[in-house]
Amino acid sequence: HESPPTFKKTTTNNANDNNANAAVLDKHLEQIADAVRTYLDKTFHTILSHSLWNMQNTEETKTETSDTNESKDQMTKLALEAFIYARCHDVIWSMLLPTAATIQETEEGSAMDKMLRDKLTSLQFVTPAHLEIQCLTKHKTVDKEDGNKDGIDLSRPIQALHSLNDQYSPGQMLHCILNVYRGVNASLSAAVEDYRPSADDVLPTLILTVLRGKPNRIVSTLKFIELFASSDQLRGEAGYAYTNLYGAVQFLKDLKMDDDDDGSGGGGSSSGVSLHMSQDEFRAGLERCRAEAAKLASATTATTADAEAMSVKAKLDSSSTYDVSMTPMNTNIPIQEIRTARIRGEKVDLTWALHWQKKHANSCNNHTMMTDPSSFTENKEQDEIHSMHLPSSSPSSSSSNKQHSLPQGFTRSYNFLTAKPEDIRLSDLPQLLSEYRMLVHATESLLAEQTARENAEYKRQVKETRDRLELNAAEAAAGVDASKK
């Protein structure tokens, strides 16, 4: 059995040795990358050589081709890699971003990431003509009424670019980069009639994609892939896509933003692609974008303050009613749906899950009822649990809740409290599940009762404060009227 690699984070407090420390840290990261790759290879071969694994593969080989088996092995390796890098994520990225002290700083990336993002914000005036994307400037593009000033829809490659930060392993990230590359090709093909884009069109369009997308942490992500991806992963189409994206980011990093004219026009660069504009046009575009960015930042700050004030007011004025429509259903979202959403660049959180639930509500309910007869009983139990949370609107229902604070038939008899897993028999499962359901009902009943009491007390305090303020105001008004007389 191979032990997993252990990591030691190296830090320093001497600001004068930053360059030396960076070199030491990079060397340490390379050693960690070698250790992780070695561990992954040994663990994967251990899995393949295990008797149970071979037995399963022998049964499947009878009905499947060798290509299918190789594909399954590859999927297994990718899953193993994703699991290992997910467990090591915090440690690895704490060394990639040694100055990040908070989650927000980790998401924003290194100082180079922040500098690049600021530069991208200032370069939003750049158009396909400035990047000399020949197929968009010299050929007829498909007319679309979407207000797109670039003449090309880059929404899909931008979504794939944003989904990079949601991945853990180099393999997952390379798959996202491949989707970015393919998305750029597809967008070019869709934008130009009867024209097949060439490599000379793809690189500047990738630059435009990075410009419009303004991804967080892109420099650090590319460095992570460079350090931790295996040589096999960097071959083929995914490796070619990575090289193109790396070149696009490098071009933007090297782009000069000062007023020195080196004869290459506005925004000169050591890369093979340059901005096709005069220095005066470049300077004017920079000033315009920076002014718009400052205006937007000011508006965002004001909006945030207003939102916080409205939130406080809403909390004071709310009636604390329970929104049944936002109650998550007893539905398992397929893992493929989550993976696909992340690859598309969507943020997978509770809001996303509720929207997915609302969109698929009918199909989920119908599928559950058709495939599982016991769902009728389970749905009834879930309805009973949800109804416990609903605030009572009438005195009769309130008194009813007080009379039945615990479910009917509840007993404090726990037959399996001290039982060990090996002591549980198959015949014990019905009774075990019965006790479990009873405890769930009791817990939900007590929690609902406590919530109702807290809501009632909160409303009472708000009403008391409001009445006191109104009384004070009335007394003050009466005093003013009396003084006038």
Short mmCIF file of C-alpha atoms in Angstrom, two decimals:
data_model
loop_
_atom_site.label_atom_id
_atom_site.label_comp_id
_atom_site.label_asym_id
_atom_site.label_seq_id
_atom_site.Cartn_x
_atom_site.Cartn_y
_atom_site.Cartn_z
CA HIS A 1 0.00 0.00 0.00
CA GLU A 2 1.44 3.34 -1.12
CA SER A 3 1.25 6.17 1.41
CA PRO A 4 0.01 9.51 0.09
CA PRO A 5 2.59 12.30 -0.32
CA THR A 6 3.01 14.77 2.52
CA PHE A 7 3.53 18.48 1.99
CA LYS A 8 5.33 21.12 3.97
CA LYS A 9 4.53 24.75 3.36
CA THR A 10 7.56 27.04 3.27
CA THR A 11 7.13 30.69 4.26
CA THR A 12 9.37 33.64 4.94
CA ASN A 13 9.16 36.99 6.69
CA ASN A 14 12.11 38.64 4.94
CA ALA A 15 10.84 40.90 2.16
CA ASN A 16 14.37 41.40 0.77
CA ASP A 17 14.69 37.75 -0.25
CA ASN A 18 11.53 37.54 -2.36
CA ASN A 19 13.27 36.38 -5.54
CA ALA A 20 15.31 33.73 -3.74
CA ASN A 21 12.26 32.55 -1.84
CA ALA A 22 10.21 32.39 -5.06
CA ALA A 23 12.86 30.15 -6.61
CA VAL A 24 12.89 27.90 -3.55
CA LEU A 25 9.09 27.73 -3.56
CA ASP A 26 9.01 26.86 -7.28
CA LYS A 27 11.53 24.10 -6.68
CA HIS A 28 9.44 22.79 -3.80
CA LEU A 29 6.32 22.85 -5.99
CA GLU A 30 8.11 20.84 -8.68
CA GLN A 31 9.05 18.23 -6.06
CA ILE A 32 5.43 18.09 -4.87
CA ALA A 33 4.21 17.72 -8.46
CA ASP A 34 6.61 14.79 -9.02
CA ALA A 35 5.46 13.18 -5.76
CA VAL A 36 1.76 13.53 -6.62
CA ARG A 37 2.22 12.17 -10.15
CA THR A 38 4.26 9.21 -8.85
CA TYR A 39 1.63 8.46 -6.21
CA LEU A 40 -1.17 8.64 -8.79
CA ASP A 41 0.62 6.28 -11.18
CA LYS A 42 1.39 3.72 -8.47
CA THR A 43 -2.13 3.85 -7.04
CA PHE A 44 -3.70 3.51 -10.48
CA HIS A 45 -1.58 0.47 -11.36
CA THR A 46 -2.38 -1.02 -7.95
CA ILE A 47 -6.08 -0.70 -8.75
CA LEU A 48 -5.64 -2.26 -12.19
CA SER A 49 -3.70 -5.20 -10.80
CA HIS A 50 -6.17 -5.94 -7.99
CA SER A 51 -7.96 -9.27 -8.32
CA LEU A 52 -11.45 -7.82 -7.82
CA TRP A 53 -10.83 -5.20 -10.49
CA ASN A 54 -9.53 -7.83 -12.91
CA MET A 55 -12.51 -10.06 -12.15
CA GLN A 56 -14.93 -7.23 -12.97
CA ASN A 57 -13.07 -6.36 -16.15
CA THR A 58 -13.03 -10.04 -17.21
CA GLU A 59 -16.83 -10.20 -16.95
CA GLU A 60 -17.25 -6.94 -18.90
CA THR A 61 -14.73 -7.89 -21.59
CA LYS A 62 -17.00 -10.68 -22.78
CA THR A 63 -19.51 -8.16 -24.13
CA GLU A 64 -17.38 -5.03 -24.70
CA THR A 65 -14.55 -4.04 -27.03
CA SER A 66 -11.01 -3.20 -26.02
CA ASP A 67 -11.61 0.49 -26.83
CA THR A 68 -14.45 0.57 -24.32
CA ASN A 69 -12.26 -1.00 -21.62
CA GLU A 70 -9.46 1.48 -22.30
CA SER A 71 -11.97 4.32 -22.06
CA LYS A 72 -13.18 3.00 -18.68
CA ASP A 73 -9.58 2.78 -17.44
CA GLN A 74 -8.99 6.35 -18.57
CA MET A 75 -12.15 7.54 -16.78
CA THR A 76 -11.02 5.72 -13.64
CA LYS A 77 -7.64 7.46 -13.78
CA LEU A 78 -9.27 10.87 -14.28
CA ALA A 79 -11.62 10.23 -11.33
CA LEU A 80 -8.69 9.15 -9.12
CA GLU A 81 -6.73 12.25 -10.15
CA ALA A 82 -9.69 14.53 -9.40
CA PHE A 83 -10.13 12.95 -5.95
CA ILE A 84 -6.45 13.29 -5.00
CA TYR A 85 -6.16 16.89 -6.18
CA ALA A 86 -9.40 17.82 -4.42
CA ARG A 87 -7.93 16.55 -1.14
CA CYS A 88 -4.63 18.38 -1.77
CA HIS A 89 -6.22 21.53 -3.19
CA ASP A 90 -5.84 23.85 -0.20
CA VAL A 91 -2.22 22.86 0.49
CA ILE A 92 -1.09 23.15 -3.14
CA TRP A 93 -2.78 26.49 -3.73
CA SER A 94 -1.49 27.90 -0.45
CA MET A 95 1.99 27.46 -1.95
CA LEU A 96 0.99 28.69 -5.40
CA LEU A 97 -0.48 31.79 -3.72
CA PRO A 98 1.64 32.18 -0.55
CA THR A 99 0.43 35.74 0.16
CA ALA A 100 -3.29 34.89 0.03
CA ALA A 101 -4.74 35.07 3.55
CA THR A 102 -8.46 34.79 2.78
CA ILE A 103 -10.73 32.82 0.45
CA GLN A 104 -11.41 35.96 -1.59
CA GLU A 105 -7.66 36.57 -2.07
CA THR A 106 -7.24 32.94 -3.15
CA GLU A 107 -10.01 33.33 -5.73
CA GLU A 108 -8.48 36.56 -7.04
CA GLY A 109 -5.06 34.93 -7.42
CA SER A 110 -1.50 36.25 -7.25
CA ALA A 111 -0.27 39.80 -7.76
CA MET A 112 0.35 38.95 -11.42
CA ASP A 113 -3.27 37.72 -11.75
CA LYS A 114 -4.59 40.98 -10.31
CA MET A 115 -2.31 43.09 -12.54
CA LEU A 116 -3.49 41.17 -15.61
CA ARG A 117 -7.15 41.55 -14.64
CA ASP A 118 -6.71 45.31 -14.21
CA LYS A 119 -5.01 45.41 -17.61
CA LEU A 120 -7.89 43.46 -19.20
CA THR A 121 -10.38 45.93 -17.72
CA SER A 122 -8.43 48.79 -19.30
CA LEU A 123 -8.28 47.05 -22.71
CA GLN A 124 -12.00 46.52 -23.26
CA PHE A 125 -11.89 48.99 -26.17
CA VAL A 126 -9.91 46.48 -28.27
CA THR A 127 -11.87 45.07 -31.21
CA PRO A 128 -11.25 42.22 -33.70
CA ALA A 129 -9.87 44.81 -36.15
CA HIS A 130 -7.20 45.81 -33.60
CA LEU A 131 -6.16 42.17 -33.30
CA GLU A 132 -6.31 41.69 -37.08
CA ILE A 133 -8.69 38.75 -36.99
CA GLN A 134 -8.81 38.40 -40.75
CA CYS A 135 -11.94 36.25 -41.05
CA LEU A 136 -13.99 38.83 -39.11
CA THR A 137 -12.61 41.91 -40.84
CA LYS A 138 -12.32 40.74 -44.47
CA HIS A 139 -15.21 38.29 -44.81
CA LYS A 140 -18.95 38.70 -44.49
CA THR A 141 -20.19 37.84 -41.02
CA VAL A 142 -23.56 36.42 -40.11
CA ASP A 143 -25.94 39.20 -39.03
CA LYS A 144 -27.28 38.74 -35.51
CA GLU A 145 -29.54 41.08 -33.59
CA ASP A 146 -27.78 40.64 -30.25
CA GLY A 147 -25.96 43.95 -30.01
CA ASN A 148 -22.59 42.22 -30.27
CA LYS A 149 -20.01 44.82 -31.24
CA ASP A 150 -17.38 42.17 -32.04
CA GLY A 151 -19.41 40.42 -34.72
CA ILE A 152 -18.88 37.08 -33.00
CA ASP A 153 -20.59 35.32 -30.08
CA LEU A 154 -17.92 34.25 -27.57
CA SER A 155 -20.30 33.44 -24.69
CA ARG A 156 -19.63 29.68 -24.73
CA PRO A 157 -15.81 29.82 -24.72
CA ILE A 158 -15.98 32.52 -22.03
CA GLN A 159 -18.19 30.26 -19.88
CA ALA A 160 -15.70 27.40 -20.31
CA LEU A 161 -12.87 29.79 -19.40
CA HIS A 162 -14.63 30.84 -16.19
CA SER A 163 -15.24 27.20 -15.22
CA LEU A 164 -11.47 26.63 -14.87
CA ASN A 165 -11.55 27.79 -11.24
CA ASP A 166 -14.21 25.18 -10.41
CA GLN A 167 -11.90 22.29 -11.35
CA TYR A 168 -9.33 20.57 -9.14
CA SER A 169 -7.08 18.39 -11.30
CA PRO A 170 -4.90 19.22 -14.32
CA GLY A 171 -6.95 16.77 -16.41
CA GLN A 172 -10.20 18.59 -15.63
CA MET A 173 -8.62 21.97 -16.34
CA LEU A 174 -7.17 20.80 -19.66
CA HIS A 175 -10.62 19.54 -20.62
CA CYS A 176 -12.03 23.02 -19.91
CA ILE A 177 -9.24 24.65 -21.97
CA LEU A 178 -10.02 22.23 -24.80
CA ASN A 179 -13.66 23.37 -24.60
CA VAL A 180 -12.46 26.99 -24.79
CA TYR A 181 -10.41 26.20 -27.91
CA ARG A 182 -13.22 24.27 -29.58
CA GLY A 183 -15.70 26.97 -28.59
CA VAL A 184 -13.56 29.63 -30.26
CA ASN A 185 -13.40 27.56 -33.47
CA ALA A 186 -17.16 26.98 -33.37
CA SER A 187 -17.84 30.69 -32.78
CA LEU A 188 -15.62 31.66 -35.72
CA SER A 189 -17.34 29.12 -37.98
CA ALA A 190 -20.76 30.39 -36.93
CA ALA A 191 -19.79 34.05 -37.38
CA VAL A 192 -18.39 33.79 -40.91
CA GLU A 193 -20.32 32.42 -43.87
CA ASP A 194 -18.67 29.63 -45.90
CA TYR A 195 -15.28 30.03 -44.22
CA ARG A 196 -13.13 27.66 -42.21
CA PRO A 197 -11.01 29.54 -39.65
CA SER A 198 -7.26 28.97 -39.68
CA ALA A 199 -4.70 28.95 -36.89
CA ASP A 200 -3.96 32.62 -37.67
CA ASP A 201 -7.55 33.43 -36.74
CA VAL A 202 -7.75 31.27 -33.62
CA LEU A 203 -4.93 32.84 -31.57
CA PRO A 204 -6.13 36.46 -31.81
CA THR A 205 -9.70 35.27 -31.16
CA LEU A 206 -8.43 33.49 -28.04
CA ILE A 207 -6.85 36.77 -26.99
CA LEU A 208 -10.21 38.48 -27.53
CA THR A 209 -11.92 35.74 -25.47
CA VAL A 210 -9.56 36.31 -22.54
CA LEU A 211 -10.06 40.06 -22.90
CA ARG A 212 -13.83 39.85 -22.80
CA GLY A 213 -13.93 37.11 -20.14
CA LYS A 214 -11.47 38.75 -17.68
CA PRO A 215 -10.95 35.43 -15.83
CA ASN A 216 -9.70 35.35 -12.27
CA ARG A 217 -6.46 33.54 -11.42
CA ILE A 218 -5.69 32.60 -15.05
CA VAL A 219 -1.90 33.08 -14.69
CA SER A 220 -1.74 30.91 -11.56
CA THR A 221 -4.01 28.28 -13.15
CA LEU A 222 -1.76 27.97 -16.20
CA LYS A 223 1.25 27.68 -13.90
CA PHE A 224 -0.51 24.93 -11.93
CA ILE A 225 -1.17 22.99 -15.14
CA GLU A 226 2.42 23.47 -16.28
CA LEU A 227 3.74 22.08 -12.98
CA PHE A 228 1.29 19.26 -12.26
CA ALA A 229 0.06 18.00 -15.64
CA SER A 230 1.82 14.89 -16.94
CA SER A 231 3.60 14.81 -20.28
CA ASP A 232 0.86 12.53 -21.67
CA GLN A 233 -1.83 15.05 -20.72
CA LEU A 234 0.01 17.86 -22.52
CA ARG A 235 0.04 15.95 -25.79
CA GLY A 236 -2.65 15.90 -28.45
CA GLU A 237 -5.44 18.41 -28.97
CA ALA A 238 -5.69 19.36 -25.27
CA GLY A 239 -1.97 20.18 -25.16
CA TYR A 240 -2.27 22.24 -28.35
CA ALA A 241 -5.23 24.15 -26.90
CA TYR A 242 -3.23 24.79 -23.69
CA THR A 243 -0.28 26.14 -25.72
CA ASN A 244 -2.57 28.53 -27.60
CA LEU A 245 -4.24 29.81 -24.42
CA TYR A 246 -0.83 30.18 -22.75
CA GLY A 247 0.34 32.24 -25.73
CA ALA A 248 -2.78 34.43 -25.60
CA VAL A 249 -2.29 35.16 -21.89
CA GLN A 250 1.44 35.76 -22.39
CA PHE A 251 0.70 38.29 -25.14
CA LEU A 252 -1.62 40.22 -22.84
CA LYS A 253 0.91 40.09 -20.01
CA ASP A 254 3.68 41.49 -22.26
CA LEU A 255 1.51 44.21 -23.78
CA LYS A 256 2.95 47.63 -22.95
CA MET A 257 0.56 50.03 -21.28
CA ASP A 258 2.85 53.09 -20.94
CA ASP A 259 3.15 56.03 -23.33
CA ASP A 260 6.46 54.94 -24.86
CA ASP A 261 6.09 54.30 -28.58
CA ASP A 262 8.41 51.54 -29.73
CA GLY A 263 7.37 51.86 -33.35
CA SER A 264 4.96 48.92 -33.26
CA GLY A 265 1.87 51.06 -32.84
CA GLY A 266 -0.35 51.11 -29.79
CA GLY A 267 0.25 48.40 -27.22
CA GLY A 268 3.44 46.87 -28.51
CA SER A 269 4.35 43.32 -27.45
CA SER A 270 7.18 40.84 -27.82
CA SER A 271 4.61 38.28 -29.02
CA GLY A 272 3.90 37.54 -32.67
CA VAL A 273 0.53 39.34 -32.48
CA SER A 274 0.23 43.09 -31.95
CA LEU A 275 -2.50 45.69 -31.68
CA HIS A 276 -3.19 47.35 -35.00
CA MET A 277 -3.78 50.96 -33.96
CA SER A 278 -1.97 54.24 -33.48
CA GLN A 279 -0.48 55.32 -30.17
CA ASP A 280 -3.02 58.16 -29.84
CA GLU A 281 -5.94 55.77 -30.41
CA PHE A 282 -4.47 53.34 -27.89
CA ARG A 283 -4.04 56.07 -25.27
CA ALA A 284 -7.57 57.42 -25.83
CA GLY A 285 -9.05 53.92 -25.50
CA LEU A 286 -7.17 53.35 -22.24
CA GLU A 287 -8.40 56.60 -20.74
CA ARG A 288 -12.00 55.89 -21.77
CA CYS A 289 -12.02 52.34 -20.32
CA ARG A 290 -10.34 53.42 -17.09
CA ALA A 291 -12.92 56.20 -16.62
CA GLU A 292 -15.76 53.73 -17.23
CA ALA A 293 -14.20 51.25 -14.77
CA ALA A 294 -13.92 53.94 -12.08
CA LYS A 295 -17.55 54.98 -12.67
CA LEU A 296 -18.70 51.37 -12.46
CA ALA A 297 -16.74 50.78 -9.24
CA SER A 298 -18.34 53.86 -7.68
CA ALA A 299 -21.82 52.73 -8.75
CA THR A 300 -21.18 49.22 -7.41
CA THR A 301 -20.14 50.61 -4.02
CA ALA A 302 -23.29 52.74 -3.82
CA THR A 303 -25.47 49.81 -4.90
CA THR A 304 -23.93 47.59 -2.23
CA ALA A 305 -24.64 50.16 0.47
CA ASP A 306 -28.24 50.55 -0.69
CA ALA A 307 -28.70 46.77 -0.78
CA GLU A 308 -27.43 46.45 2.79
CA ALA A 309 -29.83 49.18 3.98
CA MET A 310 -32.76 47.56 2.19
CA SER A 311 -31.84 44.19 3.69
CA VAL A 312 -31.95 45.62 7.22
CA LYS A 313 -35.30 47.29 6.50
CA ALA A 314 -36.73 44.11 5.00
CA LYS A 315 -35.66 42.14 8.04
CA LEU A 316 -37.47 44.57 10.34
CA ASP A 317 -40.63 44.69 8.20
CA SER A 318 -40.85 41.05 7.19
CA SER A 319 -43.55 38.83 8.60
CA SER A 320 -41.16 35.86 8.71
CA THR A 321 -43.47 33.72 6.59
CA TYR A 322 -42.25 30.40 5.32
CA ASP A 323 -41.87 30.14 1.52
CA VAL A 324 -42.97 26.66 0.53
CA SER A 325 -41.87 27.14 -3.10
CA MET A 326 -38.25 27.44 -1.98
CA THR A 327 -38.32 24.17 -0.07
CA PRO A 328 -35.89 21.70 -1.67
CA MET A 329 -37.61 18.53 -2.87
CA ASN A 330 -36.40 15.05 -2.08
CA THR A 331 -34.64 14.88 -5.46
CA ASN A 332 -31.13 13.77 -6.31
CA ILE A 333 -29.55 15.96 -9.01
CA PRO A 334 -27.59 13.74 -11.42
CA ILE A 335 -23.83 14.22 -11.10
CA GLN A 336 -23.61 14.65 -14.87
CA GLU A 337 -25.88 17.72 -14.65
CA ILE A 338 -23.57 19.27 -12.02
CA ARG A 339 -20.41 18.47 -14.01
CA THR A 340 -21.92 19.89 -17.21
CA ALA A 341 -23.00 23.07 -15.44
CA ARG A 342 -19.50 23.62 -14.06
CA ILE A 343 -17.94 23.10 -17.47
CA ARG A 344 -20.38 25.69 -18.88
CA GLY A 345 -19.06 28.13 -16.27
CA GLU A 346 -22.17 28.24 -14.10
CA LYS A 347 -21.85 28.67 -10.33
CA VAL A 348 -23.22 25.53 -8.72
CA ASP A 349 -24.75 26.52 -5.38
CA LEU A 350 -28.11 26.39 -3.59
CA THR A 351 -29.64 28.96 -5.96
CA TRP A 352 -28.59 26.88 -8.96
CA ALA A 353 -30.00 23.72 -7.35
CA LEU A 354 -33.35 25.40 -6.64
CA HIS A 355 -33.59 26.64 -10.23
CA TRP A 356 -32.76 23.16 -11.48
CA GLN A 357 -35.40 21.71 -9.15
CA LYS A 358 -38.04 24.18 -10.38
CA LYS A 359 -37.20 23.47 -14.02
CA HIS A 360 -37.36 19.70 -13.59
CA ALA A 361 -40.08 19.57 -10.92
CA ASN A 362 -42.71 17.78 -13.01
CA SER A 363 -40.34 15.24 -14.53
CA CYS A 364 -38.74 14.50 -11.15
CA ASN A 365 -42.12 13.98 -9.46
CA ASN A 366 -43.48 11.80 -12.28
CA HIS A 367 -40.32 9.73 -12.41
CA THR A 368 -40.32 9.21 -8.66
CA MET A 369 -43.97 8.10 -8.60
CA MET A 370 -43.59 5.75 -11.57
CA THR A 371 -40.39 4.07 -10.46
CA ASP A 372 -40.81 3.90 -6.71
CA PRO A 373 -44.20 2.84 -5.21
CA SER A 374 -42.95 3.72 -1.74
CA SER A 375 -42.62 7.34 -2.86
CA PHE A 376 -46.30 7.90 -2.02
CA THR A 377 -45.57 7.17 1.63
CA GLU A 378 -42.31 9.13 1.58
CA ASN A 379 -43.93 12.15 -0.06
CA LYS A 380 -46.68 12.07 2.54
CA GLU A 381 -44.08 12.02 5.29
CA GLN A 382 -42.18 14.90 3.66
CA ASP A 383 -45.44 16.89 3.41
CA GLU A 384 -46.05 16.28 7.09
CA ILE A 385 -42.54 17.49 7.93
CA HIS A 386 -42.91 20.63 5.76
CA SER A 387 -46.30 21.37 7.28
CA MET A 388 -44.68 21.44 10.70
CA HIS A 389 -42.63 24.48 9.56
CA LEU A 390 -45.62 26.44 8.26
CA PRO A 391 -46.64 29.19 10.71
CA SER A 392 -50.11 28.84 12.11
CA SER A 393 -52.62 31.42 10.91
CA SER A 394 -55.54 30.69 13.23
CA PRO A 395 -55.97 30.21 16.98
CA SER A 396 -57.42 26.76 16.47
CA SER A 397 -54.42 25.54 14.58
CA SER A 398 -52.13 27.14 17.17
CA SER A 399 -53.84 25.30 20.00
CA SER A 400 -53.72 22.12 17.95
CA ASN A 401 -49.96 22.44 17.61
CA LYS A 402 -49.59 22.95 21.32
CA GLN A 403 -51.63 19.83 22.02
CA HIS A 404 -49.55 17.74 19.59
CA SER A 405 -46.02 19.04 20.13
CA LEU A 406 -44.76 15.48 19.58
CA PRO A 407 -45.97 13.03 16.92
CA GLN A 408 -48.70 10.61 17.85
CA GLY A 409 -47.36 7.28 19.11
CA PHE A 410 -43.98 8.74 20.10
CA THR A 411 -42.10 6.72 22.70
CA ARG A 412 -38.67 7.18 24.23
CA SER A 413 -37.67 3.63 23.47
CA TYR A 414 -34.29 3.37 21.69
CA ASN A 415 -33.55 -0.26 20.98
CA PHE A 416 -30.42 0.37 18.92
CA LEU A 417 -28.77 3.18 20.87
CA THR A 418 -25.81 1.04 22.02
CA ALA A 419 -25.83 -1.39 19.09
CA LYS A 420 -22.76 -1.75 16.87
CA PRO A 421 -22.96 -2.06 13.09
CA GLU A 422 -22.00 -5.73 13.18
CA ASP A 423 -24.86 -6.43 15.59
CA ILE A 424 -27.56 -5.18 13.20
CA ARG A 425 -29.39 -7.97 11.41
CA LEU A 426 -31.44 -7.72 8.26
CA SER A 427 -34.59 -8.44 10.23
CA ASP A 428 -33.86 -5.41 12.45
CA LEU A 429 -34.06 -2.92 9.57
CA PRO A 430 -37.86 -2.32 9.66
CA GLN A 431 -37.79 -1.47 13.36
CA LEU A 432 -34.62 0.62 12.95
CA LEU A 433 -36.20 2.65 10.16
CA SER A 434 -39.39 3.06 12.18
CA GLU A 435 -37.48 4.49 15.13
CA TYR A 436 -35.48 6.72 12.80
CA ARG A 437 -38.64 8.16 11.21
CA MET A 438 -40.16 8.73 14.65
CA LEU A 439 -37.05 10.66 15.77
CA VAL A 440 -37.10 12.76 12.62
CA HIS A 441 -40.74 13.64 13.15
CA ALA A 442 -40.12 14.47 16.81
CA THR A 443 -37.09 16.62 16.00
CA GLU A 444 -38.92 18.52 13.27
CA SER A 445 -41.91 19.07 15.55
CA LEU A 446 -39.77 20.50 18.34
CA LEU A 447 -37.75 22.66 15.94
CA ALA A 448 -40.95 23.99 14.35
CA GLU A 449 -42.37 24.78 17.76
CA GLN A 450 -39.19 26.58 18.78
CA THR A 451 -39.14 28.55 15.52
CA ALA A 452 -42.77 29.57 16.00
CA ARG A 453 -42.01 30.82 19.52
CA GLU A 454 -38.98 32.79 18.30
CA ASN A 455 -40.98 34.34 15.44
CA ALA A 456 -43.80 35.28 17.81
CA GLU A 457 -41.35 36.87 20.25
CA TYR A 458 -39.61 38.78 17.45
CA LYS A 459 -42.94 40.13 16.17
CA ARG A 460 -43.94 41.10 19.70
CA GLN A 461 -40.71 43.05 20.21
CA VAL A 462 -41.07 44.80 16.85
CA LYS A 463 -44.68 45.74 17.62
CA GLU A 464 -43.73 46.94 21.09
CA THR A 465 -40.94 49.12 19.71
CA ARG A 466 -43.15 50.48 16.94
CA ASP A 467 -45.98 51.31 19.41
CA ARG A 468 -43.50 53.06 21.71
CA LEU A 469 -42.11 55.14 18.86
CA GLU A 470 -45.59 56.07 17.66
CA LEU A 471 -46.57 57.06 21.22
CA ASN A 472 -43.44 59.21 21.59
CA ALA A 473 -44.16 60.85 18.24
CA ALA A 474 -47.77 61.56 19.23
CA GLU A 475 -46.66 63.09 22.54
CA ALA A 476 -44.07 65.21 20.78
CA ALA A 477 -46.66 66.42 18.26
CA ALA A 478 -49.07 67.24 21.08
CA GLY A 479 -46.34 69.20 22.86
CA VAL A 480 -45.60 71.22 19.73
CA ASP A 481 -49.30 72.03 19.24
CA ALA A 482 -49.62 73.08 22.90
CA SER A 483 -46.61 75.41 22.66
CA LYS A 484 -48.08 77.06 19.54
CA LYS A 485 -51.34 77.79 21.38
#
